[in-house]
């Protein structure tokens, strides 16, 4: 896919790299079409918080050999959709190419978590630490509405900053930033000057909704598969 010269990565923190506009319009459309087909097979469902059973405000699905799930018994990776029992569909090609381009990791991702936000959804500050391969970065790709992404440090009490993530942006969280706390404060309404020209949102998204993919290596390359 190669990086067009005008794409400048922004190092938000050591190891936290933002690539604004990484996917151009046609790539976003292709990824959205790919995702729509996969989500028809692996429908988004509403996960619940461990212990309390409180529902998430986002809905989720996964692609890849392993999917991240959350329910009353905890967080984990598993090879099957929790409601249909079917294996997760394959990771979209464009997402694999982005991993190849940006991760610097010598093995393929195993999981691609799909987070779907309606205009009121959010995601609390969390760490991504359910993976054995903590040497691999997590790569995020965004589609649809923009969002305010908050990021801090390895301790929940560390100071935080925020950055806007727009459709087509990529974000790498690796190295010294692999275990920072981060979350989505809110989904941003469409910019008034873009209302007329806004590209039609991906068909699987609610009006003014957002989709985020996070690609992860779960098992350490060379370890026996867990699934
Ligand atoms: C989101 N992203 O953008 C939520 N995790 O909807 C994440 O939780 C995330 O963007 C790990 C690495 C990058 C991310
Ligand atoms: Fe995360």
PDB file of C-alpha atoms and ligand atoms in Angstrom:
ATOM      1  CA  UNK A   1       0.000   0.000   0.000  1.00  0.00           C
ATOM      2  CA  UNK A   2       2.996   2.334   0.543  1.00  0.00           C
ATOM      3  CA  UNK A   3       2.826   5.676   2.254  1.00  0.00           C
ATOM      4  CA  UNK A   4       1.965   8.664   0.081  1.00  0.00           C
ATOM      5  CA  UNK A   5       4.549  11.400   0.662  1.00  0.00           C
ATOM      6  CA  UNK A   6       2.011  13.726   2.276  1.00  0.00           C
ATOM      7  CA  UNK A   7       1.245  11.218   5.029  1.00  0.00           C
ATOM      8  CA  UNK A   8       3.230  12.189   8.039  1.00  0.00           C
ATOM      9  CA  UNK A   9       3.220   9.931  11.058  1.00  0.00           C
ATOM     10  CA  UNK A  10       2.814  11.802  14.333  1.00  0.00           C
ATOM     11  CA  UNK A  11       4.500  10.357  17.409  1.00  0.00           C
ATOM     12  CA  UNK A  12       2.015  11.109  20.174  1.00  0.00           C
ATOM     13  CA  UNK A  13       4.201   9.300  22.728  1.00  0.00           C
ATOM     14  CA  UNK A  14       7.175   7.002  22.244  1.00  0.00           C
ATOM     15  CA  UNK A  15       5.525   3.934  20.676  1.00  0.00           C
ATOM     16  CA  UNK A  16       2.137   5.603  20.010  1.00  0.00           C
ATOM     17  CA  UNK A  17       2.136   6.629  16.355  1.00  0.00           C
ATOM     18  CA  UNK A  18      -0.773   8.292  14.570  1.00  0.00           C
ATOM     19  CA  UNK A  19      -1.031   8.085  10.761  1.00  0.00           C
ATOM     20  CA  UNK A  20      -3.744  10.589   9.801  1.00  0.00           C
ATOM     21  CA  UNK A  21      -5.515   9.676   6.569  1.00  0.00           C
ATOM     22  CA  UNK A  22      -3.651   6.405   6.153  1.00  0.00           C
ATOM     23  CA  UNK A  23      -6.529   4.861   4.139  1.00  0.00           C
ATOM     24  CA  UNK A  24      -7.755   7.010   1.259  1.00  0.00           C
ATOM     25  CA  UNK A  25     -11.413   7.147   0.165  1.00  0.00           C
ATOM     26  CA  UNK A  26     -11.335   4.112  -2.155  1.00  0.00           C
ATOM     27  CA  UNK A  27      -9.470   2.036   0.449  1.00  0.00           C
ATOM     28  CA  UNK A  28     -12.005   3.004   3.118  1.00  0.00           C
ATOM     29  CA  UNK A  29     -14.854   1.993   0.807  1.00  0.00           C
ATOM     30  CA  UNK A  30     -13.237  -1.329   0.021  1.00  0.00           C
ATOM     31  CA  UNK A  31     -12.547  -2.072   3.677  1.00  0.00           C
ATOM     32  CA  UNK A  32     -16.120  -1.107   4.595  1.00  0.00           C
ATOM     33  CA  UNK A  33     -17.541  -3.408   1.900  1.00  0.00           C
ATOM     34  CA  UNK A  34     -15.318  -6.241   3.095  1.00  0.00           C
ATOM     35  CA  UNK A  35     -16.414  -5.673   6.669  1.00  0.00           C
ATOM     36  CA  UNK A  36     -20.095  -5.547   5.744  1.00  0.00           C
ATOM     37  CA  UNK A  37     -19.780  -9.042   4.244  1.00  0.00           C
ATOM     38  CA  UNK A  38     -17.935 -10.375   7.285  1.00  0.00           C
ATOM     39  CA  UNK A  39     -20.385  -8.849   9.749  1.00  0.00           C
ATOM     40  CA  UNK A  40     -23.248 -10.527   7.896  1.00  0.00           C
ATOM     41  CA  UNK A  41     -21.524 -13.782   8.854  1.00  0.00           C
ATOM     42  CA  UNK A  42     -20.409 -12.729  12.356  1.00  0.00           C
ATOM     43  CA  UNK A  43     -23.109 -10.304  13.532  1.00  0.00           C
ATOM     44  CA  UNK A  44     -22.168  -7.580  16.020  1.00  0.00           C
ATOM     45  CA  UNK A  45     -23.328  -8.402  19.537  1.00  0.00           C
ATOM     46  CA  UNK A  46     -23.325  -6.443  22.773  1.00  0.00           C
ATOM     47  CA  UNK A  47     -20.663  -7.673  25.197  1.00  0.00           C
ATOM     48  CA  UNK A  48     -21.053  -7.438  28.967  1.00  0.00           C
ATOM     49  CA  UNK A  49     -18.635  -6.373  31.659  1.00  0.00           C
ATOM     50  CA  UNK A  50     -17.024  -9.082  33.753  1.00  0.00           C
ATOM     51  CA  UNK A  51     -18.767  -9.726  37.090  1.00  0.00           C
ATOM     52  CA  UNK A  52     -21.420  -6.987  36.879  1.00  0.00           C
ATOM     53  CA  UNK A  53     -22.801  -8.072  33.504  1.00  0.00           C
ATOM     54  CA  UNK A  54     -23.280  -4.422  32.616  1.00  0.00           C
ATOM     55  CA  UNK A  55     -23.665  -4.079  28.837  1.00  0.00           C
ATOM     56  CA  UNK A  56     -21.045  -2.221  26.805  1.00  0.00           C
ATOM     57  CA  UNK A  57     -22.231   0.851  24.907  1.00  0.00           C
ATOM     58  CA  UNK A  58     -20.377  -0.442  21.821  1.00  0.00           C
ATOM     59  CA  UNK A  59     -21.285  -3.578  19.913  1.00  0.00           C
ATOM     60  CA  UNK A  60     -18.504  -5.912  18.795  1.00  0.00           C
ATOM     61  CA  UNK A  61     -17.512  -8.636  16.434  1.00  0.00           C
ATOM     62  CA  UNK A  62     -14.170 -10.097  15.343  1.00  0.00           C
ATOM     63  CA  UNK A  63     -12.298 -11.392  12.351  1.00  0.00           C
ATOM     64  CA  UNK A  64      -9.346 -13.773  12.476  1.00  0.00           C
ATOM     65  CA  UNK A  65      -8.420 -17.062  14.112  1.00  0.00           C
ATOM     66  CA  UNK A  66      -9.125 -15.581  17.542  1.00  0.00           C
ATOM     67  CA  UNK A  67     -11.639 -13.017  18.739  1.00  0.00           C
ATOM     68  CA  UNK A  68     -11.655 -10.918  21.885  1.00  0.00           C
ATOM     69  CA  UNK A  69     -14.813 -11.379  23.940  1.00  0.00           C
ATOM     70  CA  UNK A  70     -16.092 -10.143  27.282  1.00  0.00           C
ATOM     71  CA  UNK A  71     -18.885 -11.559  29.421  1.00  0.00           C
ATOM     72  CA  UNK A  72     -19.686 -12.090  33.100  1.00  0.00           C
ATOM     73  CA  UNK A  73     -16.859 -14.594  33.429  1.00  0.00           C
ATOM     74  CA  UNK A  74     -14.186 -12.232  32.107  1.00  0.00           C
ATOM     75  CA  UNK A  75     -12.174 -11.143  29.099  1.00  0.00           C
ATOM     76  CA  UNK A  76     -10.615 -13.709  26.795  1.00  0.00           C
ATOM     77  CA  UNK A  77      -9.755 -14.694  23.252  1.00  0.00           C
ATOM     78  CA  UNK A  78     -11.750 -17.485  21.671  1.00  0.00           C
ATOM     79  CA  UNK A  79     -12.025 -19.037  18.208  1.00  0.00           C
ATOM     80  CA  UNK A  80     -15.827 -18.845  17.944  1.00  0.00           C
ATOM     81  CA  UNK A  81     -18.537 -16.203  17.902  1.00  0.00           C
ATOM     82  CA  UNK A  82     -20.257 -16.293  21.333  1.00  0.00           C
ATOM     83  CA  UNK A  83     -23.767 -16.271  19.852  1.00  0.00           C
ATOM     84  CA  UNK A  84     -23.541 -18.183  16.577  1.00  0.00           C
ATOM     85  CA  UNK A  85     -20.786 -20.586  17.704  1.00  0.00           C
ATOM     86  CA  UNK A  86     -19.197 -20.238  14.261  1.00  0.00           C
ATOM     87  CA  UNK A  87     -15.514 -19.502  13.637  1.00  0.00           C
ATOM     88  CA  UNK A  88     -14.775 -15.825  13.025  1.00  0.00           C
ATOM     89  CA  UNK A  89     -14.443 -14.749   9.373  1.00  0.00           C
ATOM     90  CA  UNK A  90     -11.044 -13.963   7.874  1.00  0.00           C
ATOM     91  CA  UNK A  91      -9.300 -10.654   8.552  1.00  0.00           C
ATOM     92  CA  UNK A  92      -9.926  -8.262   5.624  1.00  0.00           C
ATOM     93  CA  UNK A  93      -7.072  -8.078   3.174  1.00  0.00           C
ATOM     94  CA  UNK A  94      -6.605  -4.335   3.524  1.00  0.00           C
ATOM     95  CA  UNK A  95      -6.231  -4.703   7.274  1.00  0.00           C
ATOM     96  CA  UNK A  96      -3.555  -7.378   6.781  1.00  0.00           C
ATOM     97  CA  UNK A  97      -1.737  -5.073   4.413  1.00  0.00           C
ATOM     98  CA  UNK A  98      -1.865  -2.249   6.927  1.00  0.00           C
ATOM     99  CA  UNK A  99      -0.379  -4.621   9.555  1.00  0.00           C
ATOM    100  CA  UNK A 100       2.376  -5.534   7.136  1.00  0.00           C
ATOM    101  CA  UNK A 101       3.039  -1.860   6.427  1.00  0.00           C
ATOM    102  CA  UNK A 102       2.912  -0.428   9.916  1.00  0.00           C
ATOM    103  CA  UNK A 103       3.401  -3.059  12.629  1.00  0.00           C
ATOM    104  CA  UNK A 104       7.050  -3.941  12.052  1.00  0.00           C
ATOM    105  CA  UNK A 105       6.128  -7.329  13.546  1.00  0.00           C
ATOM    106  CA  UNK A 106       7.465 -10.514  11.943  1.00  0.00           C
ATOM    107  CA  UNK A 107       4.265 -12.563  12.288  1.00  0.00           C
ATOM    108  CA  UNK A 108       0.658 -12.168  11.173  1.00  0.00           C
ATOM    109  CA  UNK A 109      -2.070 -10.753  13.403  1.00  0.00           C
ATOM    110  CA  UNK A 110      -4.448 -13.384  14.802  1.00  0.00           C
ATOM    111  CA  UNK A 111      -7.299 -11.173  15.932  1.00  0.00           C
ATOM    112  CA  UNK A 112      -9.127  -8.206  14.502  1.00  0.00           C
ATOM    113  CA  UNK A 113     -11.598  -6.770  16.987  1.00  0.00           C
ATOM    114  CA  UNK A 114     -14.388  -4.760  15.385  1.00  0.00           C
ATOM    115  CA  UNK A 115     -15.888  -2.065  17.633  1.00  0.00           C
ATOM    116  CA  UNK A 116     -19.078  -0.364  16.448  1.00  0.00           C
ATOM    117  CA  UNK A 117     -20.158   2.930  17.989  1.00  0.00           C
ATOM    118  CA  UNK A 118     -23.425   4.750  17.597  1.00  0.00           C
ATOM    119  CA  UNK A 119     -23.337   8.499  18.215  1.00  0.00           C
ATOM    120  CA  UNK A 120     -23.693   8.030  21.993  1.00  0.00           C
ATOM    121  CA  UNK A 121     -21.318   5.130  22.530  1.00  0.00           C
ATOM    122  CA  UNK A 122     -17.972   5.437  24.270  1.00  0.00           C
ATOM    123  CA  UNK A 123     -15.222   3.260  25.641  1.00  0.00           C
ATOM    124  CA  UNK A 124     -13.782   3.720  29.112  1.00  0.00           C
ATOM    125  CA  UNK A 125     -10.060   3.953  29.785  1.00  0.00           C
ATOM    126  CA  UNK A 126      -8.508   0.505  29.519  1.00  0.00           C
ATOM    127  CA  UNK A 127      -5.298  -1.332  28.732  1.00  0.00           C
ATOM    128  CA  UNK A 128      -5.020  -3.983  26.024  1.00  0.00           C
ATOM    129  CA  UNK A 129      -3.233  -6.707  27.944  1.00  0.00           C
ATOM    130  CA  UNK A 130      -5.016  -9.982  27.226  1.00  0.00           C
ATOM    131  CA  UNK A 131      -2.396 -10.943  24.635  1.00  0.00           C
ATOM    132  CA  UNK A 132       0.611 -13.155  25.370  1.00  0.00           C
ATOM    133  CA  UNK A 133       2.523 -11.383  22.586  1.00  0.00           C
ATOM    134  CA  UNK A 134       3.023  -8.065  24.350  1.00  0.00           C
ATOM    135  CA  UNK A 135       6.034  -7.483  22.108  1.00  0.00           C
ATOM    136  CA  UNK A 136       3.626  -6.990  19.189  1.00  0.00           C
ATOM    137  CA  UNK A 137       1.906  -3.628  18.745  1.00  0.00           C
ATOM    138  CA  UNK A 138      -1.840  -3.178  18.445  1.00  0.00           C
ATOM    139  CA  UNK A 139      -2.844  -1.492  15.180  1.00  0.00           C
ATOM    140  CA  UNK A 140      -6.097   0.465  14.977  1.00  0.00           C
ATOM    141  CA  UNK A 141      -7.949   1.570  11.821  1.00  0.00           C
ATOM    142  CA  UNK A 142     -10.955   3.878  11.954  1.00  0.00           C
ATOM    143  CA  UNK A 143     -13.966   4.258   9.645  1.00  0.00           C
ATOM    144  CA  UNK A 144     -17.067   6.438   9.785  1.00  0.00           C
ATOM    145  CA  UNK A 145     -17.530   9.251  12.303  1.00  0.00           C
ATOM    146  CA  UNK A 146     -14.586  10.897  14.041  1.00  0.00           C
ATOM    147  CA  UNK A 147     -13.893  10.287  17.715  1.00  0.00           C
ATOM    148  CA  UNK A 148     -12.025  11.785  20.619  1.00  0.00           C
ATOM    149  CA  UNK A 149      -9.378   9.231  21.630  1.00  0.00           C
ATOM    150  CA  UNK A 150      -7.893   9.657  25.116  1.00  0.00           C
ATOM    151  CA  UNK A 151      -4.515   8.238  26.058  1.00  0.00           C
ATOM    152  CA  UNK A 152      -2.451   8.299  29.224  1.00  0.00           C
ATOM    153  CA  UNK A 153       0.247   6.086  30.649  1.00  0.00           C
ATOM    154  CA  UNK A 154       0.791   2.659  32.135  1.00  0.00           C
ATOM    155  CA  UNK A 155      -0.867   3.729  35.390  1.00  0.00           C
ATOM    156  CA  UNK A 156      -4.504   4.701  35.370  1.00  0.00           C
ATOM    157  CA  UNK A 157      -3.602   7.837  37.372  1.00  0.00           C
ATOM    158  CA  UNK A 158      -1.069   9.097  34.784  1.00  0.00           C
ATOM    159  CA  UNK A 159      -2.054  12.365  33.078  1.00  0.00           C
ATOM    160  CA  UNK A 160      -3.967  11.991  29.827  1.00  0.00           C
ATOM    161  CA  UNK A 161      -4.236  13.867  26.546  1.00  0.00           C
ATOM    162  CA  UNK A 162      -6.600  13.419  23.650  1.00  0.00           C
ATOM    163  CA  UNK A 163      -6.437  13.314  19.872  1.00  0.00           C
ATOM    164  CA  UNK A 164      -9.137  13.190  17.233  1.00  0.00           C
ATOM    165  CA  UNK A 165      -9.266  10.029  15.166  1.00  0.00           C
ATOM    166  CA  UNK A 166     -10.884  10.428  11.755  1.00  0.00           C
ATOM    167  CA  UNK A 167     -12.026   7.962   9.087  1.00  0.00           C
ATOM    168  CA  UNK A 168      -8.974   6.384   7.480  1.00  0.00           C
ATOM    169  CA  UNK A 169      -6.609   7.100  10.362  1.00  0.00           C
ATOM    170  CA  UNK A 170      -4.259   4.392  11.597  1.00  0.00           C
ATOM    171  CA  UNK A 171      -2.808   4.285  15.087  1.00  0.00           C
ATOM    172  CA  UNK A 172      -0.012   2.027  16.296  1.00  0.00           C
ATOM    173  CA  UNK A 173       0.277   1.301  20.019  1.00  0.00           C
ATOM    174  CA  UNK A 174       3.496  -0.545  20.667  1.00  0.00           C
ATOM    175  CA  UNK A 175       6.862  -0.502  22.391  1.00  0.00           C
ATOM    176  CA  UNK A 176       6.877   1.787  25.418  1.00  0.00           C
ATOM    177  CA  UNK A 177       3.206   2.636  24.745  1.00  0.00           C
ATOM    178  CA  UNK A 178       1.937  -0.939  24.482  1.00  0.00           C
ATOM    179  CA  UNK A 179       0.329  -0.926  27.928  1.00  0.00           C
ATOM    180  CA  UNK A 180      -0.888   2.649  28.190  1.00  0.00           C
ATOM    181  CA  UNK A 181      -4.439   3.384  29.250  1.00  0.00           C
ATOM    182  CA  UNK A 182      -6.670   4.643  26.456  1.00  0.00           C
ATOM    183  CA  UNK A 183     -10.320   4.980  25.537  1.00  0.00           C
ATOM    184  CA  UNK A 184     -12.895   6.810  23.467  1.00  0.00           C
ATOM    185  CA  UNK A 185     -14.424   9.828  25.245  1.00  0.00           C
ATOM    186  CA  UNK A 186     -17.044  10.436  22.620  1.00  0.00           C
ATOM    187  CA  UNK A 187     -18.035  10.211  18.991  1.00  0.00           C
ATOM    188  CA  UNK A 188     -17.920  13.586  17.270  1.00  0.00           C
ATOM    189  CA  UNK A 189     -20.839  14.931  15.239  1.00  0.00           C
ATOM    190  CA  UNK A 190     -20.166  15.415  11.528  1.00  0.00           C
ATOM    191  CA  UNK A 191     -18.483  18.771  10.777  1.00  0.00           C
ATOM    192  CA  UNK A 192     -21.182  21.232   9.541  1.00  0.00           C
ATOM    193  CA  UNK A 193     -19.201  22.100   6.406  1.00  0.00           C
ATOM    194  CA  UNK A 194     -18.942  18.421   5.512  1.00  0.00           C
ATOM    195  CA  UNK A 195     -22.605  17.566   5.919  1.00  0.00           C
ATOM    196  CA  UNK A 196     -23.365  17.901   2.203  1.00  0.00           C
ATOM    197  CA  UNK A 197     -20.273  16.170   0.905  1.00  0.00           C
ATOM    198  CA  UNK A 198     -19.924  13.455   3.556  1.00  0.00           C
ATOM    199  CA  UNK A 199     -19.227  10.064   2.035  1.00  0.00           C
ATOM    200  CA  UNK A 200     -22.039   7.612   2.699  1.00  0.00           C
ATOM    201  CA  UNK A 201     -21.166   5.784   5.897  1.00  0.00           C
ATOM    202  CA  UNK A 202     -20.436   2.070   5.713  1.00  0.00           C
ATOM    203  CA  UNK A 203     -23.792   0.282   5.443  1.00  0.00           C
ATOM    204  CA  UNK A 204     -23.347  -1.649   8.696  1.00  0.00           C
ATOM    205  CA  UNK A 205     -22.975   1.519  10.766  1.00  0.00           C
ATOM    206  CA  UNK A 206     -25.801   3.458  12.410  1.00  0.00           C
ATOM    207  CA  UNK A 207     -26.255   7.083  11.281  1.00  0.00           C
ATOM    208  CA  UNK A 208     -23.219   9.128  12.412  1.00  0.00           C
ATOM    209  CA  UNK A 209     -21.659   5.936  13.780  1.00  0.00           C
ATOM    210  CA  UNK A 210     -18.042   4.851  13.915  1.00  0.00           C
ATOM    211  CA  UNK A 211     -16.179   1.607  13.368  1.00  0.00           C
ATOM    212  CA  UNK A 212     -12.744   0.808  14.761  1.00  0.00           C
ATOM    213  CA  UNK A 213     -10.684  -2.247  13.949  1.00  0.00           C
ATOM    214  CA  UNK A 214      -7.855  -3.326  16.239  1.00  0.00           C
ATOM    215  CA  UNK A 215      -5.438  -5.917  14.958  1.00  0.00           C
ATOM    216  CA  UNK A 216      -3.533  -7.962  17.476  1.00  0.00           C
ATOM    217  CA  UNK A 217      -1.017 -10.735  17.676  1.00  0.00           C
ATOM    218  CA  UNK A 218      -2.304 -12.848  20.552  1.00  0.00           C
ATOM    219  CA  UNK A 219       0.020 -15.865  20.884  1.00  0.00           C
ATOM    220  CA  UNK A 220       3.778 -15.577  20.754  1.00  0.00           C
ATOM    221  CA  UNK A 221       5.042 -16.821  17.415  1.00  0.00           C
ATOM    222  CA  UNK A 222       6.407 -20.323  17.878  1.00  0.00           C
ATOM    223  CA  UNK A 223       4.161 -21.132  20.862  1.00  0.00           C
ATOM    224  CA  UNK A 224       1.665 -23.929  20.300  1.00  0.00           C
ATOM    225  CA  UNK A 225      -1.703 -22.527  19.215  1.00  0.00           C
ATOM    226  CA  UNK A 226      -4.100 -22.179  22.126  1.00  0.00           C
ATOM    227  CA  UNK A 227      -7.351 -22.506  20.227  1.00  0.00           C
TER     228      UNK A 227
HETATM  229  C1  LIG B   1     -11.308   2.724  19.429  1.00  0.00           C
HETATM  230  N1  LIG B   1      -9.417   1.693  20.378  1.00  0.00           N
HETATM  231  O1  LIG B   1     -10.582   3.458  18.762  1.00  0.00           O
HETATM  232  C2  LIG B   1     -10.773   1.957  20.584  1.00  0.00           C
HETATM  233  N2  LIG B   1      -6.696  -0.244  21.524  1.00  0.00           N
HETATM  234  O2  LIG B   1     -12.494   2.596  19.200  1.00  0.00           O
HETATM  235  C3  LIG B   1      -8.679   0.964  21.207  1.00  0.00           C
HETATM  236  O3  LIG B   1      -9.131   0.515  22.239  1.00  0.00           O
HETATM  237  C4  LIG B   1      -7.293   0.719  20.858  1.00  0.00           C
HETATM  238  O4  LIG B   1      -7.196   2.408  19.179  1.00  0.00           O
HETATM  239  C5  LIG B   1      -5.414  -0.534  21.272  1.00  0.00           C
HETATM  240  C6  LIG B   1      -4.710   0.139  20.316  1.00  0.00           C
HETATM  241  C7  LIG B   1      -5.284   1.122  19.596  1.00  0.00           C
HETATM  242  C8  LIG B   1      -6.609   1.438  19.855  1.00  0.00           C
HETATM  243 FE1  LIG B   2      -7.801  -0.748  23.303  1.00  0.00          FE
END
